[in-house]
Amino acid sequence: MENKGYRVVYTGGEGEIVEKKSRFIATVRPVEKEEEAVAFINEMKKKYWDARHNCSAFVIGSRQELTRCSDDGEPAQTAGRPMLDVLLREKITNVAVVVTRYFGGVLLGTGGLVRAYQAATQAGLAASVIIEKRQGIKLLIHVDYNGLGKLQYLFAQRQTAILNTEYGADVAITVLIPLEQKQEIVKEITEQTNGCAEMEWGEDTVYAVIDKEVQIF
């Protein structure tokens, strides 16, 4: 079973480019619902009330199911759609972007507008923290002390996250397993411990690796 995961914005950011004296300010924010995206867009319109345009795009859903975009007065298909195309191409979801344009007095033409709005969106994403959320499942393992070292080595080799270790008459280890590794990890643990490990599956979870640390959502 394949666990593709999906990319989301962990923390938003702001990027800016200048094209022929026009300023393009891209603000990126994570959103979970359409209402949040709409509220964010309205917030940016109030913040940059004196700008010529506040163009927007957002994508919501683990499979990018919901998409919306707005040219906000720019020529059709020159702002919102190109911004949305960047988000779709980068496979990022649960994200909203507003690109604010302060007109510099020089017309860019349709091609120039498309390039500017896409470049601004990319600058905003570059200033944000993007993470990949994946499906996982917790596994509780009881093993004797003889098997502990073998499992620790196995998990280090597989880069399996150890969430908790409790030492008693035996050792209880809770690990986080990527969903697609569920079957093979049982086989490897059984082999490493000569069938002496007891295993109990826990809850399904969504996780991401952030700064080399596992975070569960």
PDB file of C-alpha atoms in Angstrom:
ATOM      1  CA  MET A   1       0.000   0.000   0.000  1.00  0.00           C
ATOM      2  CA  GLU A   2       1.394   3.381  -0.988  1.00  0.00           C
ATOM      3  CA  ASN A   3       1.352   6.282   1.440  1.00  0.00           C
ATOM      4  CA  LYS A   4       1.922   9.343  -0.687  1.00  0.00           C
ATOM      5  CA  GLY A   5       1.249  11.894   2.026  1.00  0.00           C
ATOM      6  CA  TYR A   6       0.321  15.454   1.205  1.00  0.00           C
ATOM      7  CA  ARG A   7       2.150  18.774   1.493  1.00  0.00           C
ATOM      8  CA  VAL A   8       0.747  21.567   3.636  1.00  0.00           C
ATOM      9  CA  VAL A   9       1.870  24.937   4.953  1.00  0.00           C
ATOM     10  CA  TYR A  10       3.044  24.572   8.568  1.00  0.00           C
ATOM     11  CA  THR A  11       3.746  28.269   9.061  1.00  0.00           C
ATOM     12  CA  GLY A  12       2.883  30.938   6.526  1.00  0.00           C
ATOM     13  CA  GLY A  13       5.201  33.600   5.232  1.00  0.00           C
ATOM     14  CA  GLU A  14       5.455  36.711   3.097  1.00  0.00           C
ATOM     15  CA  GLY A  15       7.463  37.282  -0.057  1.00  0.00           C
ATOM     16  CA  GLU A  16       7.788  40.278  -2.344  1.00  0.00           C
ATOM     17  CA  ILE A  17       8.997  40.949  -5.862  1.00  0.00           C
ATOM     18  CA  VAL A  18       9.190  44.151  -7.908  1.00  0.00           C
ATOM     19  CA  GLU A  19       8.444  44.037 -11.622  1.00  0.00           C
ATOM     20  CA  LYS A  20       8.692  47.251 -13.698  1.00  0.00           C
ATOM     21  CA  LYS A  21       8.054  49.380 -10.588  1.00  0.00           C
ATOM     22  CA  SER A  22       4.979  47.380  -9.548  1.00  0.00           C
ATOM     23  CA  ARG A  23       5.239  45.754  -6.084  1.00  0.00           C
ATOM     24  CA  PHE A  24       3.816  42.264  -5.688  1.00  0.00           C
ATOM     25  CA  ILE A  25       3.471  41.165  -2.048  1.00  0.00           C
ATOM     26  CA  ALA A  26       2.524  37.520  -1.504  1.00  0.00           C
ATOM     27  CA  THR A  27       1.078  36.490   1.858  1.00  0.00           C
ATOM     28  CA  VAL A  28       0.711  32.759   2.534  1.00  0.00           C
ATOM     29  CA  ARG A  29      -1.389  31.235   5.297  1.00  0.00           C
ATOM     30  CA  PRO A  30      -2.451  27.694   6.245  1.00  0.00           C
ATOM     31  CA  VAL A  31      -6.231  27.145   6.141  1.00  0.00           C
ATOM     32  CA  GLU A  32      -8.404  24.110   6.867  1.00  0.00           C
ATOM     33  CA  LYS A  33     -11.777  25.346   5.587  1.00  0.00           C
ATOM     34  CA  GLU A  34     -13.126  27.597   2.851  1.00  0.00           C
ATOM     35  CA  GLU A  35     -14.463  30.017   5.499  1.00  0.00           C
ATOM     36  CA  GLU A  36     -10.940  30.467   6.865  1.00  0.00           C
ATOM     37  CA  ALA A  37      -9.596  31.167   3.389  1.00  0.00           C
ATOM     38  CA  VAL A  38     -12.316  33.746   2.676  1.00  0.00           C
ATOM     39  CA  ALA A  39     -11.735  35.448   6.032  1.00  0.00           C
ATOM     40  CA  PHE A  40      -7.992  35.594   5.344  1.00  0.00           C
ATOM     41  CA  ILE A  41      -8.536  37.103   1.883  1.00  0.00           C
ATOM     42  CA  ASN A  42     -10.847  39.752   3.358  1.00  0.00           C
ATOM     43  CA  GLU A  43      -8.281  40.462   6.072  1.00  0.00           C
ATOM     44  CA  MET A  44      -5.590  41.089   3.450  1.00  0.00           C
ATOM     45  CA  LYS A  45      -7.945  43.357   1.462  1.00  0.00           C
ATOM     46  CA  LYS A  46      -8.458  45.465   4.586  1.00  0.00           C
ATOM     47  CA  LYS A  47      -4.746  45.493   5.412  1.00  0.00           C
ATOM     48  CA  TYR A  48      -3.802  46.524   1.869  1.00  0.00           C
ATOM     49  CA  TRP A  49      -6.887  48.632   1.199  1.00  0.00           C
ATOM     50  CA  ASP A  50      -4.887  51.159  -0.797  1.00  0.00           C
ATOM     51  CA  ALA A  51      -3.503  48.593  -3.265  1.00  0.00           C
ATOM     52  CA  ARG A  52      -4.770  48.325  -6.838  1.00  0.00           C
ATOM     53  CA  HIS A  53      -5.358  44.544  -6.621  1.00  0.00           C
ATOM     54  CA  ASN A  54      -5.484  41.785  -3.997  1.00  0.00           C
ATOM     55  CA  CYS A  55      -5.555  38.612  -6.064  1.00  0.00           C
ATOM     56  CA  SER A  56      -6.036  35.260  -4.382  1.00  0.00           C
ATOM     57  CA  ALA A  57      -5.965  31.483  -4.677  1.00  0.00           C
ATOM     58  CA  PHE A  58      -6.548  28.677  -2.236  1.00  0.00           C
ATOM     59  CA  VAL A  59      -6.494  24.877  -2.188  1.00  0.00           C
ATOM     60  CA  ILE A  60      -8.161  22.715   0.480  1.00  0.00           C
ATOM     61  CA  GLY A  61      -8.342  18.940   1.010  1.00  0.00           C
ATOM     62  CA  SER A  62      -5.795  16.127   1.186  1.00  0.00           C
ATOM     63  CA  ARG A  63      -6.400  15.480  -2.525  1.00  0.00           C
ATOM     64  CA  GLN A  64      -6.664  19.180  -3.402  1.00  0.00           C
ATOM     65  CA  GLU A  65     -10.441  18.755  -3.793  1.00  0.00           C
ATOM     66  CA  LEU A  66     -11.457  22.392  -3.325  1.00  0.00           C
ATOM     67  CA  THR A  67      -9.820  25.159  -5.359  1.00  0.00           C
ATOM     68  CA  ARG A  68     -10.757  28.788  -5.839  1.00  0.00           C
ATOM     69  CA  CYS A  69      -9.022  31.817  -7.338  1.00  0.00           C
ATOM     70  CA  SER A  70      -9.712  35.481  -8.088  1.00  0.00           C
ATOM     71  CA  ASP A  71      -8.113  37.988 -10.454  1.00  0.00           C
ATOM     72  CA  ASP A  72      -9.553  40.890  -8.404  1.00  0.00           C
ATOM     73  CA  GLY A  73      -9.733  43.271 -11.345  1.00  0.00           C
ATOM     74  CA  GLU A  74      -6.672  42.115 -13.269  1.00  0.00           C
ATOM     75  CA  PRO A  75      -7.312  40.812 -16.809  1.00  0.00           C
ATOM     76  CA  ALA A  76      -8.945  37.369 -16.725  1.00  0.00           C
ATOM     77  CA  GLN A  77      -6.588  34.404 -16.190  1.00  0.00           C
ATOM     78  CA  THR A  78      -3.543  36.615 -15.498  1.00  0.00           C
ATOM     79  CA  ALA A  79      -3.404  36.452 -11.684  1.00  0.00           C
ATOM     80  CA  GLY A  80      -5.591  34.077  -9.679  1.00  0.00           C
ATOM     81  CA  ARG A  81      -5.334  31.101 -12.012  1.00  0.00           C
ATOM     82  CA  PRO A  82      -1.546  31.364 -12.440  1.00  0.00           C
ATOM     83  CA  MET A  83      -1.232  31.588  -8.636  1.00  0.00           C
ATOM     84  CA  LEU A  84      -3.446  28.516  -8.259  1.00  0.00           C
ATOM     85  CA  ASP A  85      -1.351  26.672 -10.848  1.00  0.00           C
ATOM     86  CA  VAL A  86       1.735  27.172  -8.661  1.00  0.00           C
ATOM     87  CA  LEU A  87      -0.019  25.648  -5.633  1.00  0.00           C
ATOM     88  CA  LEU A  88      -1.274  22.690  -7.668  1.00  0.00           C
ATOM     89  CA  ARG A  89       2.088  22.125  -9.312  1.00  0.00           C
ATOM     90  CA  GLU A  90       3.863  22.189  -5.941  1.00  0.00           C
ATOM     91  CA  LYS A  91       1.213  19.734  -4.648  1.00  0.00           C
ATOM     92  CA  ILE A  92       0.468  21.953  -1.634  1.00  0.00           C
ATOM     93  CA  THR A  93      -2.947  21.923   0.000  1.00  0.00           C
ATOM     94  CA  ASN A  94      -4.751  23.582   2.917  1.00  0.00           C
ATOM     95  CA  VAL A  95      -3.183  26.860   1.852  1.00  0.00           C
ATOM     96  CA  ALA A  96      -4.366  30.308   0.827  1.00  0.00           C
ATOM     97  CA  VAL A  97      -2.296  32.961  -0.940  1.00  0.00           C
ATOM     98  CA  VAL A  98      -3.050  36.627  -1.516  1.00  0.00           C
ATOM     99  CA  VAL A  99      -0.807  38.602  -3.849  1.00  0.00           C
ATOM    100  CA  THR A 100      -1.174  42.340  -3.364  1.00  0.00           C
ATOM    101  CA  ARG A 101      -0.159  44.589  -6.257  1.00  0.00           C
ATOM    102  CA  TYR A 102       0.822  48.214  -5.943  1.00  0.00           C
ATOM    103  CA  PHE A 103       0.793  49.473  -9.524  1.00  0.00           C
ATOM    104  CA  GLY A 104       4.027  51.121 -10.619  1.00  0.00           C
ATOM    105  CA  GLY A 105       2.702  52.940 -13.671  1.00  0.00           C
ATOM    106  CA  VAL A 106       4.062  50.515 -16.291  1.00  0.00           C
ATOM    107  CA  LEU A 107       1.762  47.976 -17.948  1.00  0.00           C
ATOM    108  CA  LEU A 108       3.163  44.441 -17.880  1.00  0.00           C
ATOM    109  CA  GLY A 109       0.965  42.798 -20.502  1.00  0.00           C
ATOM    110  CA  THR A 110      -0.813  39.500 -19.937  1.00  0.00           C
ATOM    111  CA  GLY A 111       2.364  37.381 -20.111  1.00  0.00           C
ATOM    112  CA  GLY A 112       4.180  39.703 -17.750  1.00  0.00           C
ATOM    113  CA  LEU A 113       1.314  39.605 -15.260  1.00  0.00           C
ATOM    114  CA  VAL A 114       1.187  35.802 -15.289  1.00  0.00           C
ATOM    115  CA  ARG A 115       4.946  35.584 -14.663  1.00  0.00           C
ATOM    116  CA  ALA A 116       4.850  38.233 -11.910  1.00  0.00           C
ATOM    117  CA  TYR A 117       1.966  36.674  -9.988  1.00  0.00           C
ATOM    118  CA  GLN A 118       3.531  33.234 -10.212  1.00  0.00           C
ATOM    119  CA  ALA A 119       6.932  34.516  -9.121  1.00  0.00           C
ATOM    120  CA  ALA A 120       5.358  36.355  -6.188  1.00  0.00           C
ATOM    121  CA  THR A 121       3.481  33.207  -5.133  1.00  0.00           C
ATOM    122  CA  GLN A 122       6.712  31.210  -5.271  1.00  0.00           C
ATOM    123  CA  ALA A 123       8.446  33.874  -3.170  1.00  0.00           C
ATOM    124  CA  GLY A 124       5.668  33.620  -0.578  1.00  0.00           C
ATOM    125  CA  LEU A 125       5.975  29.833  -0.459  1.00  0.00           C
ATOM    126  CA  ALA A 126       9.757  30.099  -0.149  1.00  0.00           C
ATOM    127  CA  ALA A 127       9.244  32.251   2.951  1.00  0.00           C
ATOM    128  CA  SER A 128       6.866  29.671   4.454  1.00  0.00           C
ATOM    129  CA  VAL A 129       7.520  26.312   6.115  1.00  0.00           C
ATOM    130  CA  ILE A 130       6.115  23.457   4.010  1.00  0.00           C
ATOM    131  CA  ILE A 131       5.759  19.998   5.550  1.00  0.00           C
ATOM    132  CA  GLU A 132       4.499  16.632   4.354  1.00  0.00           C
ATOM    133  CA  LYS A 133       1.754  14.999   6.376  1.00  0.00           C
ATOM    134  CA  ARG A 134       1.612  11.211   6.216  1.00  0.00           C
ATOM    135  CA  GLN A 135      -0.608   8.430   7.507  1.00  0.00           C
ATOM    136  CA  GLY A 136       0.845   6.329  10.309  1.00  0.00           C
ATOM    137  CA  ILE A 137      -0.145   3.929  13.062  1.00  0.00           C
ATOM    138  CA  LYS A 138       1.197   3.427  16.573  1.00  0.00           C
ATOM    139  CA  LEU A 139       2.607   0.030  17.563  1.00  0.00           C
ATOM    140  CA  LEU A 140       3.208  -1.092  21.146  1.00  0.00           C
ATOM    141  CA  ILE A 141       5.879  -3.778  21.488  1.00  0.00           C
ATOM    142  CA  HIS A 142       6.737  -5.789  24.590  1.00  0.00           C
ATOM    143  CA  VAL A 143      10.152  -7.400  24.366  1.00  0.00           C
ATOM    144  CA  ASP A 144      12.700  -8.849  26.800  1.00  0.00           C
ATOM    145  CA  TYR A 145      15.982  -7.088  27.418  1.00  0.00           C
ATOM    146  CA  ASN A 146      17.838  -9.461  25.096  1.00  0.00           C
ATOM    147  CA  GLY A 147      15.737  -8.273  22.169  1.00  0.00           C
ATOM    148  CA  LEU A 148      15.883  -4.569  23.012  1.00  0.00           C
ATOM    149  CA  GLY A 149      19.189  -3.813  21.315  1.00  0.00           C
ATOM    150  CA  LYS A 150      18.152  -5.627  18.142  1.00  0.00           C
ATOM    151  CA  LEU A 151      14.949  -3.603  17.907  1.00  0.00           C
ATOM    152  CA  GLN A 152      16.731  -0.337  18.632  1.00  0.00           C
ATOM    153  CA  TYR A 153      19.148  -1.143  15.793  1.00  0.00           C
ATOM    154  CA  LEU A 154      16.273  -2.090  13.477  1.00  0.00           C
ATOM    155  CA  PHE A 155      14.394   1.134  14.184  1.00  0.00           C
ATOM    156  CA  ALA A 156      17.537   3.214  13.719  1.00  0.00           C
ATOM    157  CA  GLN A 157      18.165   1.561  10.342  1.00  0.00           C
ATOM    158  CA  ARG A 158      14.559   2.145   9.229  1.00  0.00           C
ATOM    159  CA  GLN A 159      14.425   5.641  10.749  1.00  0.00           C
ATOM    160  CA  THR A 160      11.354   4.514  12.697  1.00  0.00           C
ATOM    161  CA  ALA A 161      10.242   7.042  15.314  1.00  0.00           C
ATOM    162  CA  ILE A 162      10.316   5.732  18.900  1.00  0.00           C
ATOM    163  CA  LEU A 163       7.598   7.619  20.778  1.00  0.00           C
ATOM    164  CA  ASN A 164       8.067   6.079  24.229  1.00  0.00           C
ATOM    165  CA  THR A 165      10.121   3.439  26.052  1.00  0.00           C
ATOM    166  CA  GLU A 166       9.200   2.028  29.460  1.00  0.00           C
ATOM    167  CA  TYR A 167      11.502  -0.292  31.397  1.00  0.00           C
ATOM    168  CA  GLY A 168      10.034  -2.890  33.754  1.00  0.00           C
ATOM    169  CA  ALA A 169      10.059  -6.674  33.886  1.00  0.00           C
ATOM    170  CA  ASP A 170      10.316  -6.340  30.124  1.00  0.00           C
ATOM    171  CA  VAL A 171      10.599  -3.312  27.838  1.00  0.00           C
ATOM    172  CA  ALA A 172       7.527  -1.629  26.352  1.00  0.00           C
ATOM    173  CA  ILE A 173       8.349   0.360  23.219  1.00  0.00           C
ATOM    174  CA  THR A 174       5.823   2.519  21.372  1.00  0.00           C
ATOM    175  CA  VAL A 175       6.809   3.318  17.795  1.00  0.00           C
ATOM    176  CA  LEU A 176       5.173   5.171  14.919  1.00  0.00           C
ATOM    177  CA  ILE A 177       4.943   3.126  11.739  1.00  0.00           C
ATOM    178  CA  PRO A 178       4.173   4.552   8.286  1.00  0.00           C
ATOM    179  CA  LEU A 179       0.927   2.891   7.242  1.00  0.00           C
ATOM    180  CA  GLU A 180       2.414   1.268   4.149  1.00  0.00           C
ATOM    181  CA  GLN A 181       5.081  -0.490   6.298  1.00  0.00           C
ATOM    182  CA  LYS A 182       2.547  -2.134   8.604  1.00  0.00           C
ATOM    183  CA  GLN A 183       2.971  -5.711   7.352  1.00  0.00           C
ATOM    184  CA  GLU A 184       6.705  -5.741   6.747  1.00  0.00           C
ATOM    185  CA  ILE A 185       7.558  -4.232  10.157  1.00  0.00           C
ATOM    186  CA  VAL A 186       5.722  -7.055  11.951  1.00  0.00           C
ATOM    187  CA  LYS A 187       7.740  -9.579   9.955  1.00  0.00           C
ATOM    188  CA  GLU A 188      11.052  -7.870  10.751  1.00  0.00           C
ATOM    189  CA  ILE A 189      10.303  -7.470  14.465  1.00  0.00           C
ATOM    190  CA  THR A 190       9.340 -11.146  14.660  1.00  0.00           C
ATOM    191  CA  GLU A 191      12.564 -12.152  12.910  1.00  0.00           C
ATOM    192  CA  GLN A 192      14.774  -9.926  15.067  1.00  0.00           C
ATOM    193  CA  THR A 193      13.298 -11.207  18.336  1.00  0.00           C
ATOM    194  CA  ASN A 194      12.877 -14.858  17.309  1.00  0.00           C
ATOM    195  CA  GLY A 195       9.137 -14.508  17.737  1.00  0.00           C
ATOM    196  CA  CYS A 196       9.392 -13.412  21.379  1.00  0.00           C
ATOM    197  CA  ALA A 197       8.012  -9.889  20.944  1.00  0.00           C
ATOM    198  CA  GLU A 198       4.363  -9.164  21.675  1.00  0.00           C
ATOM    199  CA  MET A 199       2.801  -6.527  19.463  1.00  0.00           C
ATOM    200  CA  GLU A 200      -0.363  -4.491  19.785  1.00  0.00           C
ATOM    201  CA  TRP A 201      -1.550  -1.981  17.211  1.00  0.00           C
ATOM    202  CA  GLY A 202      -2.672   1.415  18.483  1.00  0.00           C
ATOM    203  CA  GLU A 203      -4.475   4.312  16.863  1.00  0.00           C
ATOM    204  CA  ASP A 204      -4.129   5.559  13.319  1.00  0.00           C
ATOM    205  CA  THR A 205      -2.565   8.982  13.192  1.00  0.00           C
ATOM    206  CA  VAL A 206      -1.331  11.734  10.904  1.00  0.00           C
ATOM    207  CA  TYR A 207       2.263  12.842  11.394  1.00  0.00           C
ATOM    208  CA  ALA A 208       5.038  14.903   9.848  1.00  0.00           C
ATOM    209  CA  VAL A 209       8.769  15.243  10.368  1.00  0.00           C
ATOM    210  CA  ILE A 210       9.596  18.840  11.304  1.00  0.00           C
ATOM    211  CA  ASP A 211      13.204  19.810  11.985  1.00  0.00           C
ATOM    212  CA  LYS A 212      14.042  16.082  12.263  1.00  0.00           C
ATOM    213  CA  GLU A 213      11.416  15.651  14.979  1.00  0.00           C
ATOM    214  CA  VAL A 214       8.194  13.689  14.541  1.00  0.00           C
ATOM    215  CA  GLN A 215       5.048  15.676  15.246  1.00  0.00           C
ATOM    216  CA  ILE A 216       1.647  14.008  15.509  1.00  0.00           C
ATOM    217  CA  PHE A 217      -1.468  15.911  14.490  1.00  0.00           C
TER     218      PHE A 217
END
